[in-house]
PDB file of C-alpha atoms and ligand atoms in Angstrom:
ATOM      1  CA  UNK A 377      39.781  23.451  89.358  1.00  0.00           C
ATOM      2  CA  UNK A 378      40.353  20.149  87.833  1.00  0.00           C
ATOM      3  CA  UNK A 379      41.165  20.385  84.064  1.00  0.00           C
ATOM      4  CA  UNK A 380      38.633  18.043  82.587  1.00  0.00           C
ATOM      5  CA  UNK A 381      35.198  16.036  82.932  1.00  0.00           C
ATOM      6  CA  UNK A 382      35.796  12.804  81.242  1.00  0.00           C
ATOM      7  CA  UNK A 383      32.481  11.292  80.064  1.00  0.00           C
ATOM      8  CA  UNK A 384      31.897   7.727  78.943  1.00  0.00           C
ATOM      9  CA  UNK A 385      28.831   7.509  76.546  1.00  0.00           C
ATOM     10  CA  UNK A 386      27.592   3.850  76.435  1.00  0.00           C
ATOM     11  CA  UNK A 387      26.045   2.430  73.165  1.00  0.00           C
ATOM     12  CA  UNK A 388      25.547   6.079  71.747  1.00  0.00           C
ATOM     13  CA  UNK A 389      24.468   4.764  68.330  1.00  0.00           C
ATOM     14  CA  UNK A 390      21.912   2.300  69.795  1.00  0.00           C
ATOM     15  CA  UNK A 391      20.765   3.919  73.122  1.00  0.00           C
ATOM     16  CA  UNK A 392      19.810   7.379  71.856  1.00  0.00           C
ATOM     17  CA  UNK A 393      16.254   8.458  71.442  1.00  0.00           C
ATOM     18  CA  UNK A 394      14.779  11.653  72.679  1.00  0.00           C
ATOM     19  CA  UNK A 395      17.897  13.806  72.012  1.00  0.00           C
ATOM     20  CA  UNK A 396      20.122  12.046  74.412  1.00  0.00           C
ATOM     21  CA  UNK A 397      22.998  13.710  72.628  1.00  0.00           C
ATOM     22  CA  UNK A 398      21.504  16.944  73.908  1.00  0.00           C
ATOM     23  CA  UNK A 399      22.192  15.696  77.528  1.00  0.00           C
ATOM     24  CA  UNK A 400      26.048  15.404  76.530  1.00  0.00           C
ATOM     25  CA  UNK A 401      26.126  18.778  74.786  1.00  0.00           C
ATOM     26  CA  UNK A 402      24.577  20.449  77.815  1.00  0.00           C
ATOM     27  CA  UNK A 403      27.471  18.918  79.962  1.00  0.00           C
ATOM     28  CA  UNK A 404      30.057  20.192  77.459  1.00  0.00           C
ATOM     29  CA  UNK A 405      28.752  23.522  77.131  1.00  0.00           C
ATOM     30  CA  UNK A 406      28.532  24.081  80.866  1.00  0.00           C
ATOM     31  CA  UNK A 407      32.101  22.794  81.412  1.00  0.00           C
ATOM     32  CA  UNK A 408      33.341  24.978  78.531  1.00  0.00           C
ATOM     33  CA  UNK A 409      31.834  28.088  79.769  1.00  0.00           C
ATOM     34  CA  UNK A 410      33.489  27.573  83.161  1.00  0.00           C
ATOM     35  CA  UNK A 411      37.002  26.857  81.466  1.00  0.00           C
ATOM     36  CA  UNK A 412      36.598  22.988  82.451  1.00  0.00           C
ATOM     37  CA  UNK A 413      37.864  20.702  79.774  1.00  0.00           C
ATOM     38  CA  UNK A 414      35.531  18.021  78.452  1.00  0.00           C
ATOM     39  CA  UNK A 415      36.222  14.707  76.890  1.00  0.00           C
ATOM     40  CA  UNK A 416      33.645  12.252  75.604  1.00  0.00           C
ATOM     41  CA  UNK A 417      34.604   8.614  74.636  1.00  0.00           C
ATOM     42  CA  UNK A 418      31.979   6.247  73.239  1.00  0.00           C
ATOM     43  CA  UNK A 419      31.841   2.421  74.392  1.00  0.00           C
ATOM     44  CA  UNK A 420      29.828   0.518  72.052  1.00  0.00           C
ATOM     45  CA  UNK A 421      28.883  -3.386  71.781  1.00  0.00           C
ATOM     46  CA  UNK A 422      31.826  -5.401  72.669  1.00  0.00           C
ATOM     47  CA  UNK A 423      34.128  -2.349  73.782  1.00  0.00           C
ATOM     48  CA  UNK A 424      35.474  -2.736  77.433  1.00  0.00           C
ATOM     49  CA  UNK A 425      35.400   0.015  79.801  1.00  0.00           C
ATOM     50  CA  UNK A 426      37.877   1.293  82.120  1.00  0.00           C
ATOM     51  CA  UNK A 427      36.270   2.490  85.365  1.00  0.00           C
ATOM     52  CA  UNK A 428      39.372   4.627  86.282  1.00  0.00           C
ATOM     53  CA  UNK A 429      39.405   6.495  82.991  1.00  0.00           C
ATOM     54  CA  UNK A 430      35.945   8.486  83.305  1.00  0.00           C
ATOM     55  CA  UNK A 431      34.302  10.426  85.716  1.00  0.00           C
ATOM     56  CA  UNK A 432      30.586  10.153  84.482  1.00  0.00           C
ATOM     57  CA  UNK A 433      29.059   7.194  82.549  1.00  0.00           C
ATOM     58  CA  UNK A 434      25.824   7.746  80.484  1.00  0.00           C
ATOM     59  CA  UNK A 435      23.371   5.453  79.039  1.00  0.00           C
ATOM     60  CA  UNK A 436      20.645   6.976  77.135  1.00  0.00           C
ATOM     61  CA  UNK A 437      16.964   5.680  76.139  1.00  0.00           C
ATOM     62  CA  UNK A 438      16.444   3.038  73.631  1.00  0.00           C
ATOM     63  CA  UNK A 439      13.753   1.067  71.851  1.00  0.00           C
ATOM     64  CA  UNK A 440      13.354  -2.537  73.032  1.00  0.00           C
ATOM     65  CA  UNK A 441      14.956  -3.889  69.974  1.00  0.00           C
ATOM     66  CA  UNK A 442      18.281  -2.005  70.758  1.00  0.00           C
ATOM     67  CA  UNK A 443      17.869  -2.474  74.347  1.00  0.00           C
ATOM     68  CA  UNK A 444      18.014  -6.336  73.727  1.00  0.00           C
ATOM     69  CA  UNK A 445      21.335  -5.794  71.990  1.00  0.00           C
ATOM     70  CA  UNK A 446      22.864  -3.833  74.602  1.00  0.00           C
ATOM     71  CA  UNK A 447      21.404  -5.698  77.645  1.00  0.00           C
ATOM     72  CA  UNK A 448      23.570  -8.668  77.385  1.00  0.00           C
ATOM     73  CA  UNK A 449      26.843  -6.640  76.556  1.00  0.00           C
ATOM     74  CA  UNK A 450      26.221  -4.513  79.516  1.00  0.00           C
ATOM     75  CA  UNK A 451      25.440  -7.363  81.835  1.00  0.00           C
ATOM     76  CA  UNK A 452      28.695  -9.205  80.724  1.00  0.00           C
ATOM     77  CA  UNK A 453      31.393  -7.279  78.792  1.00  0.00           C
ATOM     78  CA  UNK A 454      30.795  -4.057  80.934  1.00  0.00           C
ATOM     79  CA  UNK A 455      29.330  -5.283  84.224  1.00  0.00           C
ATOM     80  CA  UNK A 456      32.403  -5.414  86.506  1.00  0.00           C
ATOM     81  CA  UNK A 457      33.778  -2.095  85.250  1.00  0.00           C
ATOM     82  CA  UNK A 458      30.406  -0.331  85.952  1.00  0.00           C
ATOM     83  CA  UNK A 459      30.180  -1.987  89.422  1.00  0.00           C
ATOM     84  CA  UNK A 460      33.733  -0.798  90.185  1.00  0.00           C
ATOM     85  CA  UNK A 461      32.914   2.604  88.732  1.00  0.00           C
ATOM     86  CA  UNK A 462      29.652   2.926  90.945  1.00  0.00           C
ATOM     87  CA  UNK A 463      31.552   1.610  94.011  1.00  0.00           C
ATOM     88  CA  UNK A 464      34.245   4.153  93.551  1.00  0.00           C
ATOM     89  CA  UNK A 465      31.628   6.933  93.606  1.00  0.00           C
ATOM     90  CA  UNK A 466      31.675   7.774  89.911  1.00  0.00           C
ATOM     91  CA  UNK A 467      28.571   9.003  88.483  1.00  0.00           C
ATOM     92  CA  UNK A 468      26.342   6.897  86.545  1.00  0.00           C
ATOM     93  CA  UNK A 469      23.379   8.613  84.739  1.00  0.00           C
ATOM     94  CA  UNK A 470      20.874   6.318  82.982  1.00  0.00           C
ATOM     95  CA  UNK A 471      17.756   7.618  81.060  1.00  0.00           C
ATOM     96  CA  UNK A 472      14.639   5.532  80.332  1.00  0.00           C
ATOM     97  CA  UNK A 473      15.849   2.421  78.269  1.00  0.00           C
ATOM     98  CA  UNK A 474      19.215   2.860  80.069  1.00  0.00           C
ATOM     99  CA  UNK A 475      17.541   3.187  83.441  1.00  0.00           C
ATOM    100  CA  UNK A 476      15.608  -0.171  82.881  1.00  0.00           C
ATOM    101  CA  UNK A 477      18.938  -1.927  82.309  1.00  0.00           C
ATOM    102  CA  UNK A 478      20.524  -0.838  85.600  1.00  0.00           C
ATOM    103  CA  UNK A 479      18.615  -3.293  87.619  1.00  0.00           C
ATOM    104  CA  UNK A 480      18.092  -7.069  87.739  1.00  0.00           C
ATOM    105  CA  UNK A 481      15.976  -7.627  84.661  1.00  0.00           C
ATOM    106  CA  UNK A 482      13.503  -6.270  82.069  1.00  0.00           C
ATOM    107  CA  UNK A 483      10.886  -8.631  81.162  1.00  0.00           C
ATOM    108  CA  UNK A 484       9.633  -8.217  77.766  1.00  0.00           C
ATOM    109  CA  UNK A 485       6.766 -10.827  77.053  1.00  0.00           C
ATOM    110  CA  UNK A 486       8.491 -14.262  76.962  1.00  0.00           C
ATOM    111  CA  UNK A 487      12.048 -12.516  76.817  1.00  0.00           C
ATOM    112  CA  UNK A 488      13.920 -11.550  79.919  1.00  0.00           C
ATOM    113  CA  UNK A 489      16.811  -9.194  79.347  1.00  0.00           C
ATOM    114  CA  UNK A 490      19.387  -9.109  81.976  1.00  0.00           C
ATOM    115  CA  UNK A 491      20.439  -5.939  83.740  1.00  0.00           C
ATOM    116  CA  UNK A 492      23.678  -4.909  84.974  1.00  0.00           C
ATOM    117  CA  UNK A 493      22.571  -5.341  88.608  1.00  0.00           C
ATOM    118  CA  UNK A 494      23.775  -1.831  89.930  1.00  0.00           C
ATOM    119  CA  UNK A 495      20.542  -1.226  91.756  1.00  0.00           C
ATOM    120  CA  UNK A 496      17.722  -3.154  93.298  1.00  0.00           C
ATOM    121  CA  UNK A 497      14.941  -2.993  90.679  1.00  0.00           C
ATOM    122  CA  UNK A 498      13.146  -4.826  87.830  1.00  0.00           C
ATOM    123  CA  UNK A 499      11.256  -3.622  85.018  1.00  0.00           C
ATOM    124  CA  UNK A 500       8.294  -5.524  83.280  1.00  0.00           C
ATOM    125  CA  UNK A 501       5.861  -4.930  80.459  1.00  0.00           C
ATOM    126  CA  UNK A 502       2.341  -5.070  81.864  1.00  0.00           C
ATOM    127  CA  UNK A 503      -1.052  -4.695  80.029  1.00  0.00           C
ATOM    128  CA  UNK A 504      -1.872  -0.991  79.700  1.00  0.00           C
ATOM    129  CA  UNK A 505      -0.908   1.877  77.566  1.00  0.00           C
ATOM    130  CA  UNK A 506       2.666   3.429  77.315  1.00  0.00           C
ATOM    131  CA  UNK A 507       3.055   5.947  80.006  1.00  0.00           C
ATOM    132  CA  UNK A 508       3.711   9.169  78.007  1.00  0.00           C
ATOM    133  CA  UNK A 509       3.622  12.699  78.777  1.00  0.00           C
ATOM    134  CA  UNK A 510       5.431  15.766  80.722  1.00  0.00           C
ATOM    135  CA  UNK A 511       6.556  14.970  84.098  1.00  0.00           C
ATOM    136  CA  UNK A 512       7.858  16.817  87.226  1.00  0.00           C
ATOM    137  CA  UNK A 513       9.578  15.222  90.107  1.00  0.00           C
ATOM    138  CA  UNK A 514      10.782  16.454  93.495  1.00  0.00           C
ATOM    139  CA  UNK A 515      14.150  15.213  94.284  1.00  0.00           C
ATOM    140  CA  UNK A 516      16.961  15.946  96.941  1.00  0.00           C
ATOM    141  CA  UNK A 517      20.434  17.309  95.901  1.00  0.00           C
ATOM    142  CA  UNK A 518      22.910  18.014  98.467  1.00  0.00           C
ATOM    143  CA  UNK A 519      20.193  17.851 100.978  1.00  0.00           C
ATOM    144  CA  UNK A 520      18.189  20.410  99.257  1.00  0.00           C
ATOM    145  CA  UNK A 521      14.852  19.950  97.628  1.00  0.00           C
ATOM    146  CA  UNK A 522      14.962  20.456  93.896  1.00  0.00           C
ATOM    147  CA  UNK A 523      12.447  19.890  91.131  1.00  0.00           C
ATOM    148  CA  UNK A 524      13.391  18.065  87.686  1.00  0.00           C
ATOM    149  CA  UNK A 525      11.120  18.511  84.693  1.00  0.00           C
ATOM    150  CA  UNK A 526      11.168  16.061  81.788  1.00  0.00           C
ATOM    151  CA  UNK A 527       9.139  14.146  79.420  1.00  0.00           C
ATOM    152  CA  UNK A 528       8.534  10.374  79.666  1.00  0.00           C
ATOM    153  CA  UNK A 529       7.617   7.671  77.110  1.00  0.00           C
ATOM    154  CA  UNK A 530       8.011   4.046  78.290  1.00  0.00           C
ATOM    155  CA  UNK A 531       6.032   0.778  77.899  1.00  0.00           C
ATOM    156  CA  UNK A 532       7.974  -0.885  80.810  1.00  0.00           C
ATOM    157  CA  UNK A 533       6.986  -0.385  84.442  1.00  0.00           C
ATOM    158  CA  UNK A 534       9.823  -0.221  86.792  1.00  0.00           C
ATOM    159  CA  UNK A 535       9.499  -1.659  90.466  1.00  0.00           C
ATOM    160  CA  UNK A 536      12.166  -0.711  93.204  1.00  0.00           C
ATOM    161  CA  UNK A 537      13.343  -3.545  95.393  1.00  0.00           C
ATOM    162  CA  UNK A 538      13.582  -3.214  99.141  1.00  0.00           C
ATOM    163  CA  UNK A 539      17.041  -1.757  99.333  1.00  0.00           C
ATOM    164  CA  UNK A 540      16.502   0.698  96.507  1.00  0.00           C
ATOM    165  CA  UNK A 541      15.778   4.477  96.943  1.00  0.00           C
ATOM    166  CA  UNK A 542      13.837   6.442  94.392  1.00  0.00           C
ATOM    167  CA  UNK A 543      15.334   9.405  92.806  1.00  0.00           C
ATOM    168  CA  UNK A 544      12.346  11.335  93.573  1.00  0.00           C
ATOM    169  CA  UNK A 545       8.699  11.723  94.069  1.00  0.00           C
ATOM    170  CA  UNK A 546       6.187  12.352  91.128  1.00  0.00           C
ATOM    171  CA  UNK A 547       4.500  15.795  91.277  1.00  0.00           C
ATOM    172  CA  UNK A 548       3.017  15.362  87.856  1.00  0.00           C
ATOM    173  CA  UNK A 549       3.232  12.437  85.522  1.00  0.00           C
ATOM    174  CA  UNK A 550       3.449   8.502  85.739  1.00  0.00           C
ATOM    175  CA  UNK A 551       6.961   7.846  87.004  1.00  0.00           C
ATOM    176  CA  UNK A 552       8.382   4.498  87.589  1.00  0.00           C
ATOM    177  CA  UNK A 553       5.103   2.540  87.229  1.00  0.00           C
ATOM    178  CA  UNK A 554       1.974   4.855  87.480  1.00  0.00           C
ATOM    179  CA  UNK A 555       1.140   3.230  90.949  1.00  0.00           C
ATOM    180  CA  UNK A 556       3.650   4.093  93.714  1.00  0.00           C
ATOM    181  CA  UNK A 557       4.222   7.615  93.195  1.00  0.00           C
ATOM    182  CA  UNK A 558       8.089   7.220  92.863  1.00  0.00           C
ATOM    183  CA  UNK A 559      10.321   8.118  89.873  1.00  0.00           C
ATOM    184  CA  UNK A 560      13.839   6.745  89.134  1.00  0.00           C
ATOM    185  CA  UNK A 561      16.386   5.292  91.381  1.00  0.00           C
ATOM    186  CA  UNK A 562      19.382   6.619  93.231  1.00  0.00           C
ATOM    187  CA  UNK A 563      22.155   4.733  94.742  1.00  0.00           C
ATOM    188  CA  UNK A 564      24.820   7.193  95.924  1.00  0.00           C
ATOM    189  CA  UNK A 565      25.931   8.749  92.545  1.00  0.00           C
ATOM    190  CA  UNK A 566      24.197   6.064  90.329  1.00  0.00           C
ATOM    191  CA  UNK A 567      21.113   7.651  89.004  1.00  0.00           C
ATOM    192  CA  UNK A 568      18.176   6.240  86.870  1.00  0.00           C
ATOM    193  CA  UNK A 569      15.197   8.039  85.650  1.00  0.00           C
ATOM    194  CA  UNK A 570      12.480   7.995  82.874  1.00  0.00           C
ATOM    195  CA  UNK A 571      12.931  11.746  82.331  1.00  0.00           C
ATOM    196  CA  UNK A 572      13.890  12.534  78.962  1.00  0.00           C
ATOM    197  CA  UNK A 573      13.355  16.022  77.501  1.00  0.00           C
ATOM    198  CA  UNK A 574      16.252  16.063  77.102  1.00  0.00           C
ATOM    199  CA  UNK A 575      16.776  16.026  80.561  1.00  0.00           C
ATOM    200  CA  UNK A 576      19.757  18.213  81.290  1.00  0.00           C
ATOM    201  CA  UNK A 577      18.849  21.165  78.957  1.00  0.00           C
ATOM    202  CA  UNK A 578      15.604  21.386  80.799  1.00  0.00           C
ATOM    203  CA  UNK A 579      17.290  21.215  84.243  1.00  0.00           C
ATOM    204  CA  UNK A 580      20.743  23.142  84.217  1.00  0.00           C
ATOM    205  CA  UNK A 581      20.737  22.836  88.106  1.00  0.00           C
ATOM    206  CA  UNK A 582      20.872  19.049  87.687  1.00  0.00           C
ATOM    207  CA  UNK A 583      23.650  19.242  84.931  1.00  0.00           C
ATOM    208  CA  UNK A 584      25.514  21.357  87.411  1.00  0.00           C
ATOM    209  CA  UNK A 585      25.124  18.951  90.316  1.00  0.00           C
ATOM    210  CA  UNK A 586      26.333  16.000  87.971  1.00  0.00           C
ATOM    211  CA  UNK A 587      29.428  17.971  86.925  1.00  0.00           C
ATOM    212  CA  UNK A 588      30.120  18.993  90.297  1.00  0.00           C
ATOM    213  CA  UNK A 589      29.673  15.407  91.849  1.00  0.00           C
ATOM    214  CA  UNK A 590      31.635  13.851  89.212  1.00  0.00           C
ATOM    215  CA  UNK A 591      34.711  16.262  89.656  1.00  0.00           C
ATOM    216  CA  UNK A 592      34.342  16.122  93.451  1.00  0.00           C
ATOM    217  CA  UNK A 593      33.813  19.908  93.655  1.00  0.00           C
ATOM    218  CA  UNK A 594      31.608  21.352  96.344  1.00  0.00           C
ATOM    219  CA  UNK A 595      30.296  24.101  94.079  1.00  0.00           C
ATOM    220  CA  UNK A 596      30.823  25.498  90.432  1.00  0.00           C
ATOM    221  CA  UNK A 597      30.936  29.002  89.190  1.00  0.00           C
ATOM    222  CA  UNK A 598      27.628  30.557  88.614  1.00  0.00           C
ATOM    223  CA  UNK A 599      26.440  30.985  85.113  1.00  0.00           C
ATOM    224  CA  UNK A 600      24.205  33.666  83.429  1.00  0.00           C
ATOM    225  CA  UNK A 601      21.236  31.325  83.222  1.00  0.00           C
ATOM    226  CA  UNK A 602      18.209  33.214  82.351  1.00  0.00           C
ATOM    227  CA  UNK A 603      17.559  31.313  79.444  1.00  0.00           C
ATOM    228  CA  UNK A 604      18.066  28.032  81.117  1.00  0.00           C
ATOM    229  CA  UNK A 605      15.825  29.024  84.013  1.00  0.00           C
ATOM    230  CA  UNK A 606      13.140  29.992  81.441  1.00  0.00           C
ATOM    231  CA  UNK A 607      13.294  26.482  79.830  1.00  0.00           C
ATOM    232  CA  UNK A 608      12.875  24.823  83.108  1.00  0.00           C
ATOM    233  CA  UNK A 609      10.086  26.866  84.024  1.00  0.00           C
ATOM    234  CA  UNK A 610       8.402  26.244  80.693  1.00  0.00           C
ATOM    235  CA  UNK A 611       8.930  22.514  81.159  1.00  0.00           C
ATOM    236  CA  UNK A 612       7.384  22.693  84.559  1.00  0.00           C
ATOM    237  CA  UNK A 613       4.352  24.544  83.213  1.00  0.00           C
ATOM    238  CA  UNK A 614       4.065  21.808  80.385  1.00  0.00           C
ATOM    239  CA  UNK A 615       3.733  19.444  83.324  1.00  0.00           C
ATOM    240  CA  UNK A 616       1.146  21.506  85.137  1.00  0.00           C
ATOM    241  CA  UNK A 617       3.635  22.463  87.883  1.00  0.00           C
TER     242      UNK A 617
HETATM  243  N1  LIG B 718      11.887   0.515  75.152  1.00  0.00           N
HETATM  244  C1  LIG B 718      11.688   1.135  76.583  1.00  0.00           C
HETATM  245  C2  LIG B 718      10.065   1.117  76.893  1.00  0.00           C
HETATM  246  O1  LIG B 718       9.345   1.342  76.136  1.00  0.00           O
HETATM  247  C3  LIG B 718      12.405   2.378  76.728  1.00  0.00           C
HETATM  248  C4  LIG B 718      12.027   3.519  75.775  1.00  0.00           C
HETATM  249  C5  LIG B 718      12.498   4.802  75.965  1.00  0.00           C
HETATM  250  O2  LIG B 718      13.801   4.864  76.286  1.00  0.00           O
HETATM  251  N2  LIG B 718      11.922   5.871  75.823  1.00  0.00           N
HETATM  252  O3  LIG B 718       9.617   0.987  78.054  1.00  0.00           O
END
């Protein structure tokens, strides 16, 4: 069993709404319960990133204002390292505001924020209400169908380009843009999603998939997950699934 999961949390001070820290705690706890070490490093504005030094890179949600601060840094200072990490099969998980910065651009009125270009998508603000509510999506993990539950709250609408694959199909909620029935994006181990919640405490099976994938393990020791399973069921019920 590898000794340690090494996480790089990008912009934890700026991109951290809807309890993104809860996602990190979930990874830390589920590693600790199995005797797997856990190390988390922060990379803020201007900090270089070493693609070799981490197994999983995380970007949380953020307000438009904070995204504007991070977007240019992500697309310049951290761009090459994140591409190298993605190409090497490292896990990149980006939630909501972070997800919107994974593609080519985020158009905010007259301003266009650059994306880091890891996946083929773009995000725009369109007339219309924010897309808010509980959400459930069907995804495929290790070739098996699985359901993720969460909460979404975004003004931006995300459109996948022809070479991008969605993370999943919307069972309930708005998803990427309220039109096409898709949610999130997946390119190998690069994952973007609008699901907050926080996402991982509501989906322990997904947290485990991330840990196993990041460490290159086929399976992890099972944990007594009665409470986690109940949290998942409640989150699905809240989404009407
Ligand atoms: N600021 C972005 C939007 O409103 C993302 C918000 C978020 O991370 N919840 O679309």
